[in-house]
Amino acid sequence: MSKRVLITGGGSGIGKAMAEGFAAEGARVLVTDMDERALASCPDAWLKAEGDASDPVHMRDVFARIAEEWGGIDVVCANAGIAGPTALIEDVEPEDFRRCVAVNLEGAFLAAKYAAPRMKAQKSGVIVITSSNAGLYGFPNRAPYASAKWAMIGLMKTLAMELGPHGIRANAIAPGCVEGPRIDGVIEREAKAKGSTPEIIRAGYEAGVSMRSFVTAQDVANMAVFLASDGARLVSGQVIAVDGHTENPDPKV
C-alpha cells in the first residue's frame, strides 16, 4: 500500500518539494497551506486543504478528512512556518513574536496531536518536523524564529519518547539557508537592520558554511523522504542538519 502523507505548508518551497518527493515515490499526498494560489499550483492528484496550521479547528478537520479519505496516516511532515520579524529584541512587537511561535511551534504541536492517536491505532508512523539551524545555534535579530525552532526540537524529542513504544518515529530536519524568496527577504531585512547590503549579508552566511553554499528545497525534501523510509527504520529522536555544515551562524563581514 502506498504511503499516506500529510505535509503542512505544502503549497510552496520546502513543503511542495517534500510533496513532490513523496509523490514520486508513489505516496498519496495531502498538502495544507494558507496561500490559495500556492495550493492551486499543486498537481490535481494531490489532496489540498486551505487553512492555518496553527488553527486547531482547521487541523482537526484536516485529520477528519484524512480518516475519511485514507483511513489512516503514515507520514506527517510538520513543515508550516514563517520567518517572523528581523529586529533587535527590544524592537520585536509581542504580537509578532506570538504569531511566529504559533505558526511554527503550535502548528507542529497540532499536527502531532491529531496524528498520534491514529498512528498509535495502527502501531506505525513517522513524524518529520522542519526545524532550522536557528534551532541549533540561534541567530541575532531573529529571537522569535530561533525560539520557535529550538522549541520544535524539544517537541520532537518528546514525541520520540512518547510514541516510540508504539512503533512511531519522530525526527527533525534543520535546514540552513534555503534558496528562495523567504531567505531573500530575511537577508534584505537583516541588511537593513545592520546598515549593510544584501550582497554582504549573503556572502557572510555563505562564508560561515563549510561547503560555502546555500541548500535547496529539494535537498531538504530528500532528507524527509529518507527519514520516512524503511532505510531509516530505527532513526528516531534525531536532528539532522541539511546545511553544508554551519561553522559560524553569525559571521561578521
PDB file of C-alpha atoms in Angstrom:
ATOM      1  CA  MET A   1       0.000   0.000   0.000  1.00  0.00           C
ATOM      2  CA  SER A   2       1.330   3.434  -0.873  1.00  0.00           C
ATOM      3  CA  LYS A   3       2.241   5.754   1.976  1.00  0.00           C
ATOM      4  CA  ARG A   4      -0.342   8.307   3.115  1.00  0.00           C
ATOM      5  CA  VAL A   5       1.441  11.600   3.689  1.00  0.00           C
ATOM      6  CA  LEU A   6       0.349  14.948   5.161  1.00  0.00           C
ATOM      7  CA  ILE A   7       2.546  17.992   4.605  1.00  0.00           C
ATOM      8  CA  THR A   8       1.670  21.289   6.260  1.00  0.00           C
ATOM      9  CA  GLY A   9       2.833  24.374   4.434  1.00  0.00           C
ATOM     10  CA  GLY A  10       2.974  22.181   1.350  1.00  0.00           C
ATOM     11  CA  GLY A  11       1.942  24.696  -1.290  1.00  0.00           C
ATOM     12  CA  SER A  12       5.405  26.082  -1.993  1.00  0.00           C
ATOM     13  CA  GLY A  13       9.075  25.952  -1.049  1.00  0.00           C
ATOM     14  CA  ILE A  14      10.296  23.084   1.118  1.00  0.00           C
ATOM     15  CA  GLY A  15       6.794  21.737   1.665  1.00  0.00           C
ATOM     16  CA  LYS A  16       5.992  21.490  -2.022  1.00  0.00           C
ATOM     17  CA  ALA A  17       9.356  19.865  -2.709  1.00  0.00           C
ATOM     18  CA  MET A  18       8.565  17.317   0.010  1.00  0.00           C
ATOM     19  CA  ALA A  19       5.185  16.600  -1.544  1.00  0.00           C
ATOM     20  CA  GLU A  20       6.776  16.152  -4.952  1.00  0.00           C
ATOM     21  CA  GLY A  21       9.369  13.821  -3.469  1.00  0.00           C
ATOM     22  CA  PHE A  22       6.810  11.621  -1.745  1.00  0.00           C
ATOM     23  CA  ALA A  23       4.508  11.620  -4.773  1.00  0.00           C
ATOM     24  CA  ALA A  24       7.424  10.487  -6.945  1.00  0.00           C
ATOM     25  CA  GLU A  25       7.759   7.512  -4.593  1.00  0.00           C
ATOM     26  CA  GLY A  26       4.095   6.635  -5.189  1.00  0.00           C
ATOM     27  CA  ALA A  27       2.686   8.169  -1.999  1.00  0.00           C
ATOM     28  CA  ARG A  28      -0.753   9.701  -1.634  1.00  0.00           C
ATOM     29  CA  VAL A  29      -0.301  13.307  -0.592  1.00  0.00           C
ATOM     30  CA  LEU A  30      -2.407  15.897   1.217  1.00  0.00           C
ATOM     31  CA  VAL A  31      -0.953  19.410   1.459  1.00  0.00           C
ATOM     32  CA  THR A  32      -2.213  22.255   3.605  1.00  0.00           C
ATOM     33  CA  ASP A  33      -1.365  25.900   3.068  1.00  0.00           C
ATOM     34  CA  MET A  34      -2.739  29.341   3.853  1.00  0.00           C
ATOM     35  CA  ASP A  35      -1.992  30.532   0.312  1.00  0.00           C
ATOM     36  CA  GLU A  36      -4.870  29.708  -2.025  1.00  0.00           C
ATOM     37  CA  ARG A  37      -2.802  30.485  -5.116  1.00  0.00           C
ATOM     38  CA  ALA A  38       0.013  28.219  -3.971  1.00  0.00           C
ATOM     39  CA  LEU A  39      -2.407  25.354  -3.479  1.00  0.00           C
ATOM     40  CA  ALA A  40      -3.936  25.998  -6.896  1.00  0.00           C
ATOM     41  CA  SER A  41      -0.499  25.489  -8.452  1.00  0.00           C
ATOM     42  CA  CYS A  42      -0.198  21.987  -6.963  1.00  0.00           C
ATOM     43  CA  PRO A  43      -0.991  18.899  -9.029  1.00  0.00           C
ATOM     44  CA  ASP A  44      -4.625  17.835  -9.241  1.00  0.00           C
ATOM     45  CA  ALA A  45      -3.694  14.403  -7.916  1.00  0.00           C
ATOM     46  CA  TRP A  46      -2.847  15.851  -4.508  1.00  0.00           C
ATOM     47  CA  LEU A  47      -5.486  16.458  -1.878  1.00  0.00           C
ATOM     48  CA  LYS A  48      -5.448  20.073  -0.709  1.00  0.00           C
ATOM     49  CA  ALA A  49      -6.721  21.940   2.342  1.00  0.00           C
ATOM     50  CA  GLU A  50      -6.527  25.706   2.655  1.00  0.00           C
ATOM     51  CA  GLY A  51      -6.042  26.986   6.178  1.00  0.00           C
ATOM     52  CA  ASP A  52      -3.751  27.890   9.049  1.00  0.00           C
ATOM     53  CA  ALA A  53      -1.706  25.018  10.502  1.00  0.00           C
ATOM     54  CA  SER A  54      -1.804  26.743  13.903  1.00  0.00           C
ATOM     55  CA  ASP A  55      -5.636  26.707  13.945  1.00  0.00           C
ATOM     56  CA  PRO A  56      -6.883  23.709  15.971  1.00  0.00           C
ATOM     57  CA  VAL A  57     -10.206  23.604  14.132  1.00  0.00           C
ATOM     58  CA  HIS A  58      -8.520  23.547  10.741  1.00  0.00           C
ATOM     59  CA  MET A  59      -6.119  20.786  11.749  1.00  0.00           C
ATOM     60  CA  ARG A  60      -8.862  18.731  13.351  1.00  0.00           C
ATOM     61  CA  ASP A  61     -10.827  18.969  10.112  1.00  0.00           C
ATOM     62  CA  VAL A  62      -7.758  18.001   8.070  1.00  0.00           C
ATOM     63  CA  PHE A  63      -7.338  14.808  10.085  1.00  0.00           C
ATOM     64  CA  ALA A  64     -11.040  14.056   9.876  1.00  0.00           C
ATOM     65  CA  ARG A  65     -10.696  14.265   6.106  1.00  0.00           C
ATOM     66  CA  ILE A  66      -7.645  12.007   6.203  1.00  0.00           C
ATOM     67  CA  ALA A  67      -9.644   9.427   8.157  1.00  0.00           C
ATOM     68  CA  GLU A  68     -12.456   9.624   5.616  1.00  0.00           C
ATOM     69  CA  GLU A  69     -10.256   9.563   2.513  1.00  0.00           C
ATOM     70  CA  TRP A  70      -7.485   7.192   3.595  1.00  0.00           C
ATOM     71  CA  GLY A  71      -8.475   5.554   6.854  1.00  0.00           C
ATOM     72  CA  GLY A  72      -5.113   6.365   8.432  1.00  0.00           C
ATOM     73  CA  ILE A  73      -1.873   8.312   8.101  1.00  0.00           C
ATOM     74  CA  ASP A  74       1.685   7.054   7.665  1.00  0.00           C
ATOM     75  CA  VAL A  75       3.790  10.214   7.492  1.00  0.00           C
ATOM     76  CA  VAL A  76       3.255  13.715   8.853  1.00  0.00           C
ATOM     77  CA  CYS A  77       5.654  16.453   7.778  1.00  0.00           C
ATOM     78  CA  ALA A  78       5.055  19.363  10.156  1.00  0.00           C
ATOM     79  CA  ASN A  79       6.588  21.921   7.850  1.00  0.00           C
ATOM     80  CA  ALA A  80       4.407  25.049   8.025  1.00  0.00           C
ATOM     81  CA  GLY A  81       6.363  28.059   9.202  1.00  0.00           C
ATOM     82  CA  ILE A  82       7.051  31.746   8.844  1.00  0.00           C
ATOM     83  CA  ALA A  83      10.295  33.683   9.151  1.00  0.00           C
ATOM     84  CA  GLY A  84       8.983  36.231  11.635  1.00  0.00           C
ATOM     85  CA  PRO A  85      10.490  39.676  12.187  1.00  0.00           C
ATOM     86  CA  THR A  86      14.149  40.628  11.846  1.00  0.00           C
ATOM     87  CA  ALA A  87      14.830  43.072  14.664  1.00  0.00           C
ATOM     88  CA  LEU A  88      16.658  43.593  17.931  1.00  0.00           C
ATOM     89  CA  ILE A  89      14.811  42.019  20.860  1.00  0.00           C
ATOM     90  CA  GLU A  90      13.679  45.410  22.189  1.00  0.00           C
ATOM     91  CA  ASP A  91      12.119  46.216  18.828  1.00  0.00           C
ATOM     92  CA  VAL A  92      10.159  42.977  18.415  1.00  0.00           C
ATOM     93  CA  GLU A  93       6.442  43.517  18.910  1.00  0.00           C
ATOM     94  CA  PRO A  94       4.819  40.946  21.224  1.00  0.00           C
ATOM     95  CA  GLU A  95       2.144  40.097  18.662  1.00  0.00           C
ATOM     96  CA  ASP A  96       4.832  39.387  16.050  1.00  0.00           C
ATOM     97  CA  PHE A  97       6.654  37.100  18.489  1.00  0.00           C
ATOM     98  CA  ARG A  98       3.448  35.225  19.319  1.00  0.00           C
ATOM     99  CA  ARG A  99       2.491  34.809  15.663  1.00  0.00           C
ATOM    100  CA  CYS A 100       5.888  33.407  14.725  1.00  0.00           C
ATOM    101  CA  VAL A 101       5.814  30.921  17.584  1.00  0.00           C
ATOM    102  CA  ALA A 102       2.206  29.974  16.836  1.00  0.00           C
ATOM    103  CA  VAL A 103       2.714  29.120  13.184  1.00  0.00           C
ATOM    104  CA  ASN A 104       5.998  27.276  13.699  1.00  0.00           C
ATOM    105  CA  LEU A 105       5.670  25.592  17.096  1.00  0.00           C
ATOM    106  CA  GLU A 106       1.926  25.322  17.615  1.00  0.00           C
ATOM    107  CA  GLY A 107       1.500  24.161  14.037  1.00  0.00           C
ATOM    108  CA  ALA A 108       3.886  21.268  14.687  1.00  0.00           C
ATOM    109  CA  PHE A 109       2.208  20.518  18.016  1.00  0.00           C
ATOM    110  CA  LEU A 110      -1.241  20.301  16.427  1.00  0.00           C
ATOM    111  CA  ALA A 111      -0.040  18.075  13.604  1.00  0.00           C
ATOM    112  CA  ALA A 112       1.468  15.689  16.153  1.00  0.00           C
ATOM    113  CA  LYS A 113      -1.539  15.913  18.478  1.00  0.00           C
ATOM    114  CA  TYR A 114      -4.006  14.784  15.835  1.00  0.00           C
ATOM    115  CA  ALA A 115      -1.648  12.280  14.193  1.00  0.00           C
ATOM    116  CA  ALA A 116      -0.690  10.470  17.398  1.00  0.00           C
ATOM    117  CA  PRO A 117      -3.924   8.568  18.128  1.00  0.00           C
ATOM    118  CA  ARG A 118      -4.251   7.463  14.513  1.00  0.00           C
ATOM    119  CA  MET A 119      -0.655   6.287  14.349  1.00  0.00           C
ATOM    120  CA  LYS A 120      -0.965   4.536  17.701  1.00  0.00           C
ATOM    121  CA  ALA A 121      -4.013   2.659  16.452  1.00  0.00           C
ATOM    122  CA  GLN A 122      -2.027   1.262  13.521  1.00  0.00           C
ATOM    123  CA  LYS A 123       1.189   0.864  15.574  1.00  0.00           C
ATOM    124  CA  SER A 124       3.267   2.698  12.998  1.00  0.00           C
ATOM    125  CA  GLY A 125       4.006   6.160  11.653  1.00  0.00           C
ATOM    126  CA  VAL A 126       6.618   8.802  11.066  1.00  0.00           C
ATOM    127  CA  ILE A 127       6.619  12.460  12.107  1.00  0.00           C
ATOM    128  CA  VAL A 128       9.141  14.793  10.496  1.00  0.00           C
ATOM    129  CA  ILE A 129       9.390  18.321  11.888  1.00  0.00           C
ATOM    130  CA  THR A 130      11.031  21.102   9.888  1.00  0.00           C
ATOM    131  CA  SER A 131      13.149  22.986  12.393  1.00  0.00           C
ATOM    132  CA  SER A 132      16.183  25.067  11.335  1.00  0.00           C
ATOM    133  CA  ASN A 133      19.837  25.526  12.126  1.00  0.00           C
ATOM    134  CA  ALA A 134      18.459  28.554  14.002  1.00  0.00           C
ATOM    135  CA  GLY A 135      17.171  25.884  16.390  1.00  0.00           C
ATOM    136  CA  LEU A 136      20.719  24.644  16.885  1.00  0.00           C
ATOM    137  CA  TYR A 137      22.652  27.892  17.124  1.00  0.00           C
ATOM    138  CA  GLY A 138      20.294  30.840  17.477  1.00  0.00           C
ATOM    139  CA  PHE A 139      20.634  33.997  15.411  1.00  0.00           C
ATOM    140  CA  PRO A 140      20.914  37.669  16.400  1.00  0.00           C
ATOM    141  CA  ASN A 141      17.902  39.739  15.347  1.00  0.00           C
ATOM    142  CA  ARG A 142      15.777  36.591  14.964  1.00  0.00           C
ATOM    143  CA  ALA A 143      14.563  35.916  18.513  1.00  0.00           C
ATOM    144  CA  PRO A 144      11.009  34.789  17.617  1.00  0.00           C
ATOM    145  CA  TYR A 145      12.138  32.397  14.889  1.00  0.00           C
ATOM    146  CA  ALA A 146      15.062  30.937  16.813  1.00  0.00           C
ATOM    147  CA  SER A 147      12.913  30.466  19.912  1.00  0.00           C
ATOM    148  CA  ALA A 148      10.251  28.587  17.964  1.00  0.00           C
ATOM    149  CA  LYS A 149      12.737  26.402  16.114  1.00  0.00           C
ATOM    150  CA  TRP A 150      14.582  25.443  19.325  1.00  0.00           C
ATOM    151  CA  ALA A 151      11.270  24.543  20.931  1.00  0.00           C
ATOM    152  CA  MET A 152      10.304  22.395  17.950  1.00  0.00           C
ATOM    153  CA  ILE A 153      13.357  20.241  18.599  1.00  0.00           C
ATOM    154  CA  GLY A 154      12.243  19.789  22.198  1.00  0.00           C
ATOM    155  CA  LEU A 155       8.802  18.803  20.933  1.00  0.00           C
ATOM    156  CA  MET A 156      10.332  16.267  18.556  1.00  0.00           C
ATOM    157  CA  LYS A 157      12.476  14.697  21.293  1.00  0.00           C
ATOM    158  CA  THR A 158       9.398  14.334  23.489  1.00  0.00           C
ATOM    159  CA  LEU A 159       7.387  12.787  20.660  1.00  0.00           C
ATOM    160  CA  ALA A 160      10.141  10.256  20.018  1.00  0.00           C
ATOM    161  CA  MET A 161       9.999   9.219  23.680  1.00  0.00           C
ATOM    162  CA  GLU A 162       6.217   9.116  23.970  1.00  0.00           C
ATOM    163  CA  LEU A 163       5.474   7.461  20.662  1.00  0.00           C
ATOM    164  CA  GLY A 164       8.464   5.174  20.190  1.00  0.00           C
ATOM    165  CA  PRO A 165       6.906   2.305  22.186  1.00  0.00           C
ATOM    166  CA  HIS A 166       4.015   2.384  19.705  1.00  0.00           C
ATOM    167  CA  GLY A 167       6.264   1.918  16.685  1.00  0.00           C
ATOM    168  CA  ILE A 168       6.208   5.617  15.757  1.00  0.00           C
ATOM    169  CA  ARG A 169       9.338   7.576  14.895  1.00  0.00           C
ATOM    170  CA  ALA A 170       9.906  11.325  15.174  1.00  0.00           C
ATOM    171  CA  ASN A 171      12.815  13.338  13.799  1.00  0.00           C
ATOM    172  CA  ALA A 172      13.598  16.932  12.895  1.00  0.00           C
ATOM    173  CA  ILE A 173      15.388  18.413   9.917  1.00  0.00           C
ATOM    174  CA  ALA A 174      17.438  21.552  10.495  1.00  0.00           C
ATOM    175  CA  PRO A 175      17.928  23.272   7.136  1.00  0.00           C
ATOM    176  CA  GLY A 176      20.464  26.014   6.669  1.00  0.00           C
ATOM    177  CA  CYS A 177      19.773  28.926   4.337  1.00  0.00           C
ATOM    178  CA  VAL A 178      17.401  27.607   1.680  1.00  0.00           C
ATOM    179  CA  GLU A 179      17.488  29.285  -1.712  1.00  0.00           C
ATOM    180  CA  GLY A 180      14.245  31.109  -2.439  1.00  0.00           C
ATOM    181  CA  PRO A 181      12.096  34.146  -1.709  1.00  0.00           C
ATOM    182  CA  ARG A 182      11.981  33.599   2.062  1.00  0.00           C
ATOM    183  CA  ILE A 183      15.739  33.780   2.632  1.00  0.00           C
ATOM    184  CA  ASP A 184      15.970  36.665   0.179  1.00  0.00           C
ATOM    185  CA  GLY A 185      13.521  38.580   2.366  1.00  0.00           C
ATOM    186  CA  VAL A 186      15.389  37.652   5.547  1.00  0.00           C
ATOM    187  CA  ILE A 187      18.653  38.869   4.043  1.00  0.00           C
ATOM    188  CA  GLU A 188      17.117  42.145   2.907  1.00  0.00           C
ATOM    189  CA  ARG A 189      15.660  42.797   6.359  1.00  0.00           C
ATOM    190  CA  GLU A 190      18.917  41.880   8.081  1.00  0.00           C
ATOM    191  CA  ALA A 191      20.885  44.165   5.781  1.00  0.00           C
ATOM    192  CA  LYS A 192      18.550  46.994   6.676  1.00  0.00           C
ATOM    193  CA  ALA A 193      18.777  46.249  10.408  1.00  0.00           C
ATOM    194  CA  LYS A 194      22.592  46.160  10.275  1.00  0.00           C
ATOM    195  CA  GLY A 195      23.046  49.080   7.902  1.00  0.00           C
ATOM    196  CA  SER A 196      24.637  46.747   5.369  1.00  0.00           C
ATOM    197  CA  THR A 197      23.768  45.387   1.911  1.00  0.00           C
ATOM    198  CA  PRO A 198      22.063  42.115   0.904  1.00  0.00           C
ATOM    199  CA  GLU A 199      25.184  41.099  -1.017  1.00  0.00           C
ATOM    200  CA  ILE A 200      27.397  41.440   2.062  1.00  0.00           C
ATOM    201  CA  ILE A 201      24.954  39.607   4.311  1.00  0.00           C
ATOM    202  CA  ARG A 202      24.590  36.737   1.845  1.00  0.00           C
ATOM    203  CA  ALA A 203      28.357  36.462   1.437  1.00  0.00           C
ATOM    204  CA  GLY A 204      28.666  36.326   5.217  1.00  0.00           C
ATOM    205  CA  TYR A 205      26.203  33.465   5.506  1.00  0.00           C
ATOM    206  CA  GLU A 206      27.992  31.547   2.772  1.00  0.00           C
ATOM    207  CA  ALA A 207      31.364  32.156   4.436  1.00  0.00           C
ATOM    208  CA  GLY A 208      30.035  30.596   7.650  1.00  0.00           C
ATOM    209  CA  VAL A 209      29.252  27.289   5.898  1.00  0.00           C
ATOM    210  CA  SER A 210      31.979  24.721   5.252  1.00  0.00           C
ATOM    211  CA  MET A 211      30.632  23.975   1.775  1.00  0.00           C
ATOM    212  CA  ARG A 212      30.213  27.707   1.019  1.00  0.00           C
ATOM    213  CA  SER A 213      26.733  27.185  -0.334  1.00  0.00           C
ATOM    214  CA  PHE A 214      23.059  27.599   0.441  1.00  0.00           C
ATOM    215  CA  VAL A 215      20.878  24.495   0.200  1.00  0.00           C
ATOM    216  CA  THR A 216      17.787  23.946  -1.929  1.00  0.00           C
ATOM    217  CA  ALA A 217      14.276  22.887  -1.025  1.00  0.00           C
ATOM    218  CA  GLN A 218      14.986  19.645  -2.850  1.00  0.00           C
ATOM    219  CA  ASP A 219      17.921  18.896  -0.551  1.00  0.00           C
ATOM    220  CA  VAL A 220      15.611  19.160   2.457  1.00  0.00           C
ATOM    221  CA  ALA A 221      12.859  17.155   0.758  1.00  0.00           C
ATOM    222  CA  ASN A 222      15.287  14.340   0.002  1.00  0.00           C
ATOM    223  CA  MET A 223      16.048  14.039   3.701  1.00  0.00           C
ATOM    224  CA  ALA A 224      12.356  13.963   4.623  1.00  0.00           C
ATOM    225  CA  VAL A 225      11.701  11.141   2.163  1.00  0.00           C
ATOM    226  CA  PHE A 226      14.658   9.204   3.558  1.00  0.00           C
ATOM    227  CA  LEU A 227      13.563   9.686   7.178  1.00  0.00           C
ATOM    228  CA  ALA A 228      10.136   8.292   6.275  1.00  0.00           C
ATOM    229  CA  SER A 229      11.623   5.275   4.513  1.00  0.00           C
ATOM    230  CA  ASP A 230      12.352   1.776   5.779  1.00  0.00           C
ATOM    231  CA  GLY A 231      16.032   2.638   5.395  1.00  0.00           C
ATOM    232  CA  ALA A 232      15.621   4.865   8.462  1.00  0.00           C
ATOM    233  CA  ARG A 233      13.500   2.396  10.426  1.00  0.00           C
ATOM    234  CA  LEU A 234      15.492   2.874  13.653  1.00  0.00           C
ATOM    235  CA  VAL A 235      16.287   6.556  13.224  1.00  0.00           C
ATOM    236  CA  SER A 236      14.261   8.465  15.796  1.00  0.00           C
ATOM    237  CA  GLY A 237      14.729  11.403  18.146  1.00  0.00           C
ATOM    238  CA  GLN A 238      17.362  12.910  15.874  1.00  0.00           C
ATOM    239  CA  VAL A 239      18.026  16.379  14.485  1.00  0.00           C
ATOM    240  CA  ILE A 240      19.531  16.118  11.006  1.00  0.00           C
ATOM    241  CA  ALA A 241      21.147  19.296   9.711  1.00  0.00           C
ATOM    242  CA  VAL A 242      20.906  19.847   5.965  1.00  0.00           C
ATOM    243  CA  ASP A 243      23.106  22.912   5.739  1.00  0.00           C
ATOM    244  CA  GLY A 244      26.521  22.143   4.238  1.00  0.00           C
ATOM    245  CA  HIS A 245      27.852  22.237   7.830  1.00  0.00           C
ATOM    246  CA  THR A 246      27.444  25.522   9.622  1.00  0.00           C
ATOM    247  CA  GLU A 247      30.722  26.610  11.203  1.00  0.00           C
ATOM    248  CA  ASN A 248      29.641  30.107  12.190  1.00  0.00           C
ATOM    249  CA  PRO A 249      25.952  31.060  12.229  1.00  0.00           C
ATOM    250  CA  ASP A 250      26.692  34.792  12.504  1.00  0.00           C
ATOM    251  CA  PRO A 251      29.883  35.625  10.620  1.00  0.00           C
ATOM    252  CA  LYS A 252      30.936  39.226  10.969  1.00  0.00           C
ATOM    253  CA  VAL A 253      31.714  40.518   7.490  1.00  0.00           C
TER     254      VAL A 253
END
